[in-house]
mmCIF file of C-alpha atoms in Angstrom:
data_model
loop_
_atom_site.group_PDB
_atom_site.id
_atom_site.type_symbol
_atom_site.label_atom_id
_atom_site.label_comp_id
_atom_site.label_asym_id
_atom_site.label_seq_id
_atom_site.Cartn_x
_atom_site.Cartn_y
_atom_site.Cartn_z
ATOM 1 C CA MET A 1 61.571 142.356 140.878
ATOM 2 C CA SER A 2 63.332 145.242 142.132
ATOM 3 C CA ASN A 3 66.440 146.645 140.678
ATOM 4 C CA LYS A 4 68.493 145.882 143.001
ATOM 5 C CA THR A 5 67.092 142.137 143.522
ATOM 6 C CA TYR A 6 67.905 142.107 139.781
ATOM 7 C CA GLY A 7 71.207 143.149 140.322
ATOM 8 C CA CYS A 8 71.786 140.614 142.510
ATOM 9 C CA LEU A 9 70.623 138.032 140.769
ATOM 10 C CA THR A 10 72.613 139.029 137.435
ATOM 11 C CA LEU A 11 76.129 139.367 139.503
ATOM 12 C CA PHE A 12 75.568 134.853 141.164
ATOM 13 C CA MET A 13 74.907 134.095 137.476
ATOM 14 C CA LEU A 14 77.845 136.229 136.621
ATOM 15 C CA LEU A 15 80.488 134.522 139.413
ATOM 16 C CA LEU A 16 78.514 131.092 138.667
ATOM 17 C CA LEU A 17 79.339 131.179 134.760
ATOM 18 C CA ILE A 18 83.221 132.302 136.062
ATOM 19 C CA GLY A 19 84.251 129.679 138.931
ATOM 20 C CA SER A 20 82.153 127.045 135.676
ATOM 21 C CA ILE A 21 84.971 128.330 133.565
ATOM 22 C CA LEU A 22 87.908 128.324 136.292
ATOM 23 C CA LEU A 23 86.217 124.358 136.641
ATOM 24 C CA ASN A 24 87.139 123.349 133.468
ATOM 25 C CA VAL A 25 89.948 125.046 132.608
ATOM 26 C CA GLY A 26 91.367 123.916 135.687
ATOM 27 C CA LEU A 27 90.609 119.753 134.786
ATOM 28 C CA PHE A 28 91.775 120.846 131.412
ATOM 29 C CA VAL A 29 95.370 121.632 132.732
ATOM 30 C CA THR A 30 95.460 118.572 135.187
ATOM 31 C CA LYS A 31 94.804 116.372 131.801
ATOM 32 C CA LEU A 32 97.833 118.077 130.203
ATOM 33 C CA ASP A 33 101.608 116.671 130.341
ATOM 34 C CA PHE A 34 104.384 119.140 130.779
ATOM 35 C CA ASP A 35 107.766 119.263 129.425
ATOM 36 C CA VAL A 36 110.053 122.011 132.299
ATOM 37 C CA SER A 37 112.754 122.650 131.013
ATOM 38 C CA THR A 38 115.784 123.357 133.382
ATOM 39 C CA ASP A 39 115.410 126.852 132.991
ATOM 40 C CA ALA A 40 111.753 126.118 134.631
ATOM 41 C CA THR A 41 109.816 127.866 131.365
ATOM 42 C CA PHE A 42 107.043 125.687 129.927
ATOM 43 C CA THR A 43 108.183 123.630 125.780
ATOM 44 C CA ALA A 44 105.163 122.309 125.074
ATOM 45 C CA ALA A 45 102.349 121.028 126.544
ATOM 46 C CA ARG A 46 100.328 117.949 124.547
ATOM 47 C CA PRO A 47 97.804 116.494 126.762
ATOM 48 C CA LYS A 48 98.110 112.882 126.531
ATOM 49 C CA ARG A 49 97.304 110.642 124.337
ATOM 50 C CA HIS A 50 94.923 107.590 123.324
ATOM 51 C CA LEU A 51 93.175 106.617 120.580
ATOM 52 C CA HIS A 52 89.616 106.080 121.520
ATOM 53 C CA GLU A 53 87.355 103.571 119.596
ATOM 54 C CA VAL A 54 84.616 103.676 117.513
ATOM 55 C CA VAL A 55 82.488 100.395 116.796
ATOM 56 C CA VAL A 56 81.921 99.178 113.271
ATOM 57 C CA GLU A 57 80.019 96.414 113.925
ATOM 58 C CA ASN A 58 78.566 95.208 117.029
ATOM 59 C CA PRO A 59 80.262 92.006 118.562
ATOM 60 C CA ALA A 60 78.059 88.726 118.713
ATOM 61 C CA LYS A 61 76.507 87.348 122.275
ATOM 62 C CA SER A 62 77.941 90.453 124.408
ATOM 63 C CA SER A 63 81.889 89.297 123.249
ATOM 64 C CA ALA A 64 84.475 91.839 124.485
ATOM 65 C CA ASP A 65 86.317 90.224 122.344
ATOM 66 C CA LYS A 66 87.519 93.031 119.073
ATOM 67 C CA ILE A 67 88.833 93.206 115.859
ATOM 68 C CA VAL A 68 91.029 96.434 115.013
ATOM 69 C CA HIS A 69 90.352 98.216 111.771
ATOM 70 C CA ILE A 70 93.427 100.541 110.835
ATOM 71 C CA ASP A 71 93.086 102.656 107.988
ATOM 72 C CA LEU A 72 96.106 103.835 105.837
ATOM 73 C CA GLU A 73 95.180 105.868 103.628
ATOM 74 C CA GLY A 74 97.198 108.213 100.835
ATOM 75 C CA VAL A 75 100.970 108.847 99.644
ATOM 76 C CA ILE A 76 103.324 107.197 102.479
ATOM 77 C CA SER A 77 105.415 109.806 103.787
ATOM 78 C CA SER A 78 107.708 110.507 106.868
ATOM 79 C CA MET A 79 106.177 114.257 107.431
ATOM 80 C CA SER A 80 103.029 114.082 109.569
ATOM 81 C CA VAL A 81 100.287 116.115 109.578
ATOM 82 C CA SER A 82 99.125 117.123 113.314
ATOM 83 C CA GLY A 83 95.727 118.559 115.021
ATOM 84 C CA ILE A 84 92.595 118.410 113.511
ATOM 85 C CA PHE A 85 94.089 117.132 109.785
ATOM 86 C CA ALA A 86 95.907 114.105 111.317
ATOM 87 C CA GLU A 87 93.450 111.882 111.242
ATOM 88 C CA ALA A 88 92.592 112.307 107.374
ATOM 89 C CA MET A 89 95.985 112.661 106.235
ATOM 90 C CA PRO A 90 98.245 110.001 109.211
ATOM 91 C CA GLY A 91 101.752 109.872 108.876
ATOM 92 C CA VAL A 92 104.271 106.977 109.829
ATOM 93 C CA GLU A 93 103.562 107.584 113.988
ATOM 94 C CA PRO A 94 99.715 107.445 114.133
ATOM 95 C CA ILE A 95 99.676 104.055 112.505
ATOM 96 C CA LYS A 96 102.697 103.139 114.346
ATOM 97 C CA GLN A 97 100.537 104.009 117.728
ATOM 98 C CA ALA A 98 97.381 102.284 116.526
ATOM 99 C CA LEU A 99 99.212 98.854 116.108
ATOM 100 C CA GLU A 100 100.300 99.370 119.421
ATOM 101 C CA GLN A 101 98.055 99.624 121.013
ATOM 102 C CA ALA A 102 96.147 96.520 119.340
ATOM 103 C CA VAL A 103 99.012 94.782 120.344
ATOM 104 C CA ASN A 104 98.575 95.851 123.908
ATOM 105 C CA ASP A 105 94.617 95.535 123.917
ATOM 106 C CA LYS A 106 94.477 92.030 125.446
ATOM 107 C CA ASN A 107 90.457 91.772 123.881
ATOM 108 C CA VAL A 108 92.166 92.973 120.309
ATOM 109 C CA LYS A 109 92.222 89.353 118.714
ATOM 110 C CA ALA A 110 93.324 90.633 115.411
ATOM 111 C CA ILE A 111 94.029 93.390 113.345
ATOM 112 C CA VAL A 112 92.333 94.808 109.874
ATOM 113 C CA LEU A 113 95.329 96.876 108.189
ATOM 114 C CA ARG A 114 93.484 98.826 105.309
ATOM 115 C CA VAL A 115 95.545 99.777 102.365
ATOM 116 C CA ASN A 116 94.091 102.461 100.468
ATOM 117 C CA SER A 117 98.033 103.900 98.762
ATOM 118 C CA PRO A 118 99.500 104.299 95.921
ATOM 119 C CA GLY A 119 103.228 103.577 98.135
ATOM 120 C CA GLY A 120 106.078 106.645 98.997
ATOM 121 C CA GLU A 121 108.850 107.375 100.468
ATOM 122 C CA VAL A 122 111.072 104.417 101.126
ATOM 123 C CA THR A 123 112.157 104.338 104.717
ATOM 124 C CA ALA A 124 108.576 105.510 105.688
ATOM 125 C CA SER A 125 107.232 101.993 103.981
ATOM 126 C CA ASP A 126 109.888 100.378 105.551
ATOM 127 C CA ILE A 127 109.442 101.661 108.740
ATOM 128 C CA ILE A 128 105.267 101.010 108.484
ATOM 129 C CA TYR A 129 106.672 97.906 107.152
ATOM 130 C CA ASN A 130 108.108 96.338 110.362
ATOM 131 C CA ALA A 131 105.904 97.611 112.769
ATOM 132 C CA VAL A 132 102.944 95.316 110.981
ATOM 133 C CA LYS A 133 105.520 92.937 111.368
ATOM 134 C CA LYS A 134 106.052 93.205 114.355
ATOM 135 C CA ALA A 135 102.292 93.455 115.727
ATOM 136 C CA ALA A 136 102.115 90.148 113.712
ATOM 137 C CA LYS A 137 103.772 88.191 115.611
ATOM 138 C CA VAL A 138 101.961 88.935 118.063
ATOM 139 C CA LYS A 139 98.425 88.899 116.582
ATOM 140 C CA PRO A 140 97.325 88.338 113.138
ATOM 141 C CA VAL A 141 97.355 91.323 110.912
ATOM 142 C CA VAL A 142 95.400 91.005 107.571
ATOM 143 C CA VAL A 143 95.484 93.674 105.090
ATOM 144 C CA TYR A 144 92.691 93.935 102.638
ATOM 145 C CA MET A 145 93.463 96.657 99.667
ATOM 146 C CA ASP A 146 91.313 99.030 98.494
ATOM 147 C CA ALA A 147 91.033 100.628 95.228
ATOM 148 C CA MET A 148 95.435 100.698 95.599
ATOM 149 C CA ALA A 149 97.881 99.473 97.179
ATOM 150 C CA ALA A 150 100.648 100.179 94.752
ATOM 151 C CA SER A 151 104.449 100.072 95.327
ATOM 152 C CA GLY A 152 105.008 101.207 98.906
ATOM 153 C CA GLY A 153 101.482 100.053 99.841
ATOM 154 C CA TYR A 154 102.447 96.622 98.376
ATOM 155 C CA TYR A 155 105.872 96.969 100.543
ATOM 156 C CA VAL A 156 103.559 97.582 103.798
ATOM 157 C CA ALA A 157 101.699 94.683 102.850
ATOM 158 C CA CYS A 158 104.284 92.391 103.175
ATOM 159 C CA GLY A 159 103.985 92.376 106.402
ATOM 160 C CA ALA A 160 101.083 91.055 106.790
ATOM 161 C CA THR A 161 99.780 87.804 108.572
ATOM 162 C CA LYS A 162 97.763 87.052 105.477
ATOM 163 C CA ILE A 163 96.638 89.819 102.289
ATOM 164 C CA VAL A 164 93.132 90.369 100.495
ATOM 165 C CA ALA A 165 92.504 92.398 97.365
ATOM 166 C CA SER A 166 89.344 93.069 95.206
ATOM 167 C CA GLU A 167 88.534 92.177 92.165
ATOM 168 C CA THR A 168 89.825 95.660 91.141
ATOM 169 C CA THR A 169 92.644 96.462 93.444
ATOM 170 C CA LEU A 170 95.358 98.090 91.627
ATOM 171 C CA THR A 171 98.737 96.711 93.390
ATOM 172 C CA ALA A 172 102.344 95.639 92.789
ATOM 173 C CA SER A 173 104.650 98.057 90.908
ATOM 174 C CA ILE A 174 107.812 96.481 93.476
ATOM 175 C CA GLY A 175 110.261 99.080 91.908
ATOM 176 C CA VAL A 176 111.846 102.219 93.383
ATOM 177 C CA ILE A 177 112.394 105.284 91.421
ATOM 178 C CA ILE A 178 114.375 108.203 92.105
ATOM 179 C CA GLU A 179 113.605 111.419 90.181
ATOM 180 C CA THR A 180 115.678 115.084 89.330
ATOM 181 C CA MET A 181 115.101 117.901 86.799
ATOM 182 C CA ASN A 182 117.812 119.362 84.743
ATOM 183 C CA TYR A 183 117.448 123.085 83.862
ATOM 184 C CA SER A 184 121.299 123.441 82.845
ATOM 185 C CA GLU A 185 120.044 124.648 79.125
ATOM 186 C CA LEU A 186 117.901 126.695 80.318
ATOM 187 C CA PHE A 187 120.086 128.542 82.489
ATOM 188 C CA GLY A 188 122.823 128.979 79.366
ATOM 189 C CA LYS A 189 119.239 130.290 77.034
ATOM 190 C CA VAL A 190 118.864 133.084 79.799
ATOM 191 C CA GLY A 191 122.067 134.062 80.995
ATOM 192 C CA LEU A 192 121.765 132.190 84.399
ATOM 193 C CA SER A 193 124.673 129.640 86.116
ATOM 194 C CA MET A 194 125.611 128.276 89.245
ATOM 195 C CA THR A 195 128.853 127.631 91.302
ATOM 196 C CA ALA A 196 129.423 125.094 93.743
ATOM 197 C CA PHE A 197 131.685 124.500 95.755
ATOM 198 C CA THR A 198 131.756 120.897 97.367
ATOM 199 C CA SER A 199 134.041 118.779 99.869
ATOM 200 C CA GLY A 200 133.418 115.702 96.782
ATOM 201 C CA ALA A 201 133.250 114.411 93.645
ATOM 202 C CA PHE A 202 129.599 113.715 94.135
ATOM 203 C CA LYS A 203 128.783 116.016 96.994
ATOM 204 C CA ASP A 204 126.348 117.870 94.526
ATOM 205 C CA SER A 205 125.050 114.513 92.586
ATOM 206 C CA LEU A 206 121.872 115.479 91.196
ATOM 207 C CA SER A 207 122.241 119.408 90.662
ATOM 208 C CA GLY A 208 120.016 120.369 87.793
ATOM 209 C CA ALA A 209 122.254 123.174 87.614
ATOM 210 C CA ARG A 210 124.229 121.226 85.254
ATOM 211 C CA PRO A 211 124.628 117.963 83.102
ATOM 212 C CA MET A 212 124.654 114.417 85.084
ATOM 213 C CA ARG A 213 128.135 113.011 84.355
ATOM 214 C CA GLU A 214 128.700 108.818 83.721
ATOM 215 C CA ASP A 215 129.526 107.699 86.837
ATOM 216 C CA GLU A 216 126.798 109.866 89.094
ATOM 217 C CA LYS A 217 124.174 107.967 87.105
ATOM 218 C CA ALA A 218 126.209 104.750 87.783
ATOM 219 C CA TYR A 219 125.809 105.890 91.213
ATOM 220 C CA VAL A 220 122.327 107.409 91.316
ATOM 221 C CA GLN A 221 121.370 103.639 89.751
ATOM 222 C CA ASN A 222 123.461 101.410 92.480
ATOM 223 C CA LEU A 223 121.201 103.162 95.305
ATOM 224 C CA VAL A 224 117.768 102.096 93.123
ATOM 225 C CA THR A 225 119.440 98.627 92.436
ATOM 226 C CA GLN A 226 120.053 98.335 96.358
ATOM 227 C CA MET A 227 116.797 99.384 97.802
ATOM 228 C CA TYR A 228 114.905 97.291 94.473
ATOM 229 C CA ASP A 229 116.725 94.265 95.322
ATOM 230 C CA ARG A 230 115.320 94.700 99.455
ATOM 231 C CA PHE A 231 112.150 95.440 97.825
ATOM 232 C CA LEU A 232 112.454 92.046 96.842
ATOM 233 C CA GLY A 233 114.362 90.291 99.136
ATOM 234 C CA ILE A 234 111.019 91.024 101.534
ATOM 235 C CA VAL A 235 108.553 89.938 98.971
ATOM 236 C CA SER A 236 110.677 86.749 98.148
ATOM 237 C CA GLU A 237 110.525 86.022 101.472
ATOM 238 C CA SER A 238 106.757 87.002 102.614
ATOM 239 C CA ARG A 239 105.284 85.114 99.899
ATOM 240 C CA GLY A 240 107.342 82.210 99.201
ATOM 241 C CA VAL A 241 108.617 82.868 95.882
ATOM 242 C CA PRO A 242 111.721 82.823 94.540
ATOM 243 C CA LYS A 243 113.447 85.831 93.391
ATOM 244 C CA GLU A 244 113.756 84.998 90.107
ATOM 245 C CA GLN A 245 109.850 83.910 89.756
ATOM 246 C CA LEU A 246 109.191 87.564 90.992
ATOM 247 C CA LYS A 247 110.572 89.243 88.446
ATOM 248 C CA ASN A 248 108.340 88.421 86.043
ATOM 249 C CA VAL A 249 105.964 91.299 87.339
ATOM 250 C CA ALA A 250 108.768 92.573 89.828
ATOM 251 C CA ASP A 251 108.910 95.208 86.895
ATOM 252 C CA GLY A 252 107.127 98.092 87.959
ATOM 253 C CA ARG A 253 104.078 97.042 86.187
ATOM 254 C CA VAL A 254 100.830 97.413 88.616
ATOM 255 C CA VAL A 255 98.611 94.425 88.025
ATOM 256 C CA THR A 256 94.831 93.306 88.967
ATOM 257 C CA GLY A 257 93.847 91.754 92.642
ATOM 258 C CA ARG A 258 93.199 89.148 89.834
ATOM 259 C CA GLU A 259 96.577 89.406 88.507
ATOM 260 C CA ALA A 260 98.342 89.670 91.800
ATOM 261 C CA LEU A 261 96.407 86.581 93.331
ATOM 262 C CA ASN A 262 97.536 84.278 90.183
ATOM 263 C CA ALA A 263 101.437 85.463 90.509
ATOM 264 C CA LYS A 264 101.006 84.743 94.147
ATOM 265 C CA LEU A 265 101.628 88.046 95.605
ATOM 266 C CA VAL A 266 98.325 87.890 97.968
ATOM 267 C CA ASP A 267 96.102 85.486 99.536
ATOM 268 C CA GLN A 268 92.621 85.611 98.739
ATOM 269 C CA ILE A 269 90.193 87.602 96.579
ATOM 270 C CA GLY A 270 87.290 90.086 98.853
ATOM 271 C CA TYR A 271 86.302 92.805 99.936
ATOM 272 C CA VAL A 272 86.681 94.416 103.769
ATOM 273 C CA GLU A 273 84.023 92.158 105.304
ATOM 274 C CA ASP A 274 86.189 89.076 103.457
ATOM 275 C CA ALA A 275 89.022 90.212 105.488
ATOM 276 C CA TYR A 276 86.799 90.637 108.895
ATOM 277 C CA ALA A 277 85.952 87.593 108.682
ATOM 278 C CA LEU A 278 89.556 85.991 108.089
ATOM 279 C CA ALA A 279 90.989 87.922 110.926
ATOM 280 C CA ARG A 280 88.352 86.501 113.446
ATOM 281 C CA THR A 281 89.267 83.561 112.058
ATOM 282 C CA LEU A 282 92.771 83.592 112.740
ATOM 283 C CA GLY A 283 92.533 85.433 115.589
ATOM 284 C CA LYS A 284 89.456 82.267 117.141
ATOM 285 C CA SER A 285 87.193 84.499 117.825
ATOM 286 C CA ALA A 286 83.586 84.807 115.773
ATOM 287 C CA ASP A 287 82.095 86.589 118.034
ATOM 288 C CA ALA A 288 84.180 89.785 117.700
ATOM 289 C CA GLY A 289 83.302 92.997 117.558
ATOM 290 C CA VAL A 290 84.911 95.829 114.934
ATOM 291 C CA VAL A 291 86.388 98.812 115.834
ATOM 292 C CA LYS A 292 88.349 102.030 114.358
ATOM 293 C CA TYR A 293 90.717 103.840 115.956
ATOM 294 C CA ARG A 294 90.005 107.791 116.189
ATOM 295 C CA HIS A 295 92.512 110.352 117.221
ATOM 296 C CA GLU A 296 90.298 112.977 119.855
ATOM 297 C CA VAL A 297 91.354 116.220 118.832
ATOM 298 C CA SER A 298 92.555 118.551 121.549
ATOM 299 C CA LEU A 299 91.806 122.514 122.224
ATOM 300 C CA PHE A 300 95.655 122.586 121.454
ATOM 301 C CA ASP A 301 95.166 120.538 118.389
ATOM 302 C CA ALA A 302 91.568 123.011 117.303
ATOM 303 C CA LEU A 303 94.155 125.873 117.610
ATOM 304 C CA GLY A 304 97.464 124.922 116.137
ATOM 305 C CA MET A 305 99.519 125.117 119.526
ATOM 306 C CA ALA A 306 100.835 121.559 120.506
ATOM 307 C CA SER A 307 104.224 122.321 119.899
ATOM 308 C CA ALA A 308 103.975 126.320 120.948
ATOM 309 C CA LYS A 309 106.828 127.578 123.444
ATOM 310 C CA ALA A 310 105.683 129.858 125.870
ATOM 311 C CA GLY A 311 105.778 133.500 125.580
ATOM 312 C CA ALA A 312 106.882 132.114 121.198
ATOM 313 C CA ALA A 313 104.940 134.328 118.426
ATOM 314 C CA PRO A 314 101.717 132.269 117.033
ATOM 315 C CA ALA A 315 102.405 130.155 113.482
ATOM 316 C CA LYS A 316 100.749 130.421 110.828
ATOM 317 C CA MET A 317 99.249 126.895 109.761
ATOM 318 C CA GLU A 318 99.295 126.849 105.947
ATOM 319 C CA LEU A 319 98.107 123.281 104.528
ATOM 320 C CA ASP A 320 98.774 121.923 101.654
ATOM 321 C CA VAL A 321 97.004 118.808 100.772
ATOM 322 C CA SER A 322 97.352 118.709 96.907
ATOM 323 C CA SER A 323 100.445 115.855 97.461
ATOM 324 C CA ALA A 324 97.657 113.037 98.965
ATOM 325 C CA LEU A 325 96.159 113.320 95.613
ATOM 326 C CA MET A 326 98.959 113.623 92.861
ATOM 327 C CA PRO A 327 102.587 113.514 95.341
ATOM 328 C CA LYS A 328 105.383 116.345 94.413
ATOM 329 C CA LEU A 329 107.908 114.126 94.687
ATOM 330 C CA LEU A 330 111.333 115.302 95.979
ATOM 331 C CA PRO A 331 114.656 115.554 93.933
ATOM 332 C CA GLY A 332 116.779 113.234 95.099
ATOM 333 C CA VAL A 333 114.429 111.103 97.407
ATOM 334 C CA PRO A 334 113.919 107.817 96.516
ATOM 335 C CA TYR A 335 109.938 106.496 96.142
ATOM 336 C CA TYR A 336 108.152 103.229 96.131
ATOM 337 C CA LEU A 337 105.826 104.769 93.368
ATOM 338 C CA PRO A 338 104.257 103.434 90.536
ATOM 339 C CA PRO A 339 105.270 105.450 87.633
ATOM 340 C CA SER A 340 102.203 106.898 86.387
ATOM 341 C CA PHE A 341 102.481 109.063 90.094
ATOM 342 C CA ALA A 342 106.510 110.154 89.544
ATOM 343 C CA HIS A 343 105.465 113.690 88.328
#
């Protein structure tokens, strides 16, 4: 082959490659949902999201009916992790989105929410509970409790149609905790002090720089009691058990799945397959298959650019996964968590 022919072939291949890249970029851009501000600059570029399905169990007899399996894993938090870690550490919004998509899909006959959580923030738990309860008004929702569904995890479960727990599940822990750390004596030893200017007597409550007053203790305890009463009321309404009877077990302790069944906190002992079977029964679809939702990772997620503004400096991404194993309680934030996690 002559040098001229070889050069023309190389140029042709190069142009073909460039054309392919431009075509793919064009197709990618057409799938983006741009939010354009009044100054005509792009403030954000996100691919439109739709949760994709992964088959867990094939349907029988070519049925189009589905049971959707959704996972609630780890500490329940109002903070969510975006990008490639979103599926492993879901926040409130991904759970709500999965529930909404399942409810809106006419082929979905029931939902199985697998809970494996020690609990978490009070408000985040309440939001997910409300989303589960709303979904259960439209389609049956079966909660399957895995290794742990305690405190906020149990709170969420109370929104379901039915609850299935394993024999060895640790659940209940019906209670509220608020923590703070007092380091005022340490300040004195090292010669430090703190001065705070506040607009009211309770504005710097839970400050660790000074001893807590008795009226502050009563004030914080009242907050805890209000949240505990709400928790107790939700359990009582969901399980049909009077509050006074619940107080025999609703003192913050965790119990096994068998003990929870005896206390009427759950409906059935079993495994996730039993939850699927119950969901098929409640959904009146014996032939339904089982699918899981997954988040498709976009290019922007992978590069950490999902929320970057045009022209902004690249953000430094830091990920601390330790809180998924042992949560770090924020001072003054109320949590539905077992005492063993409150450190």
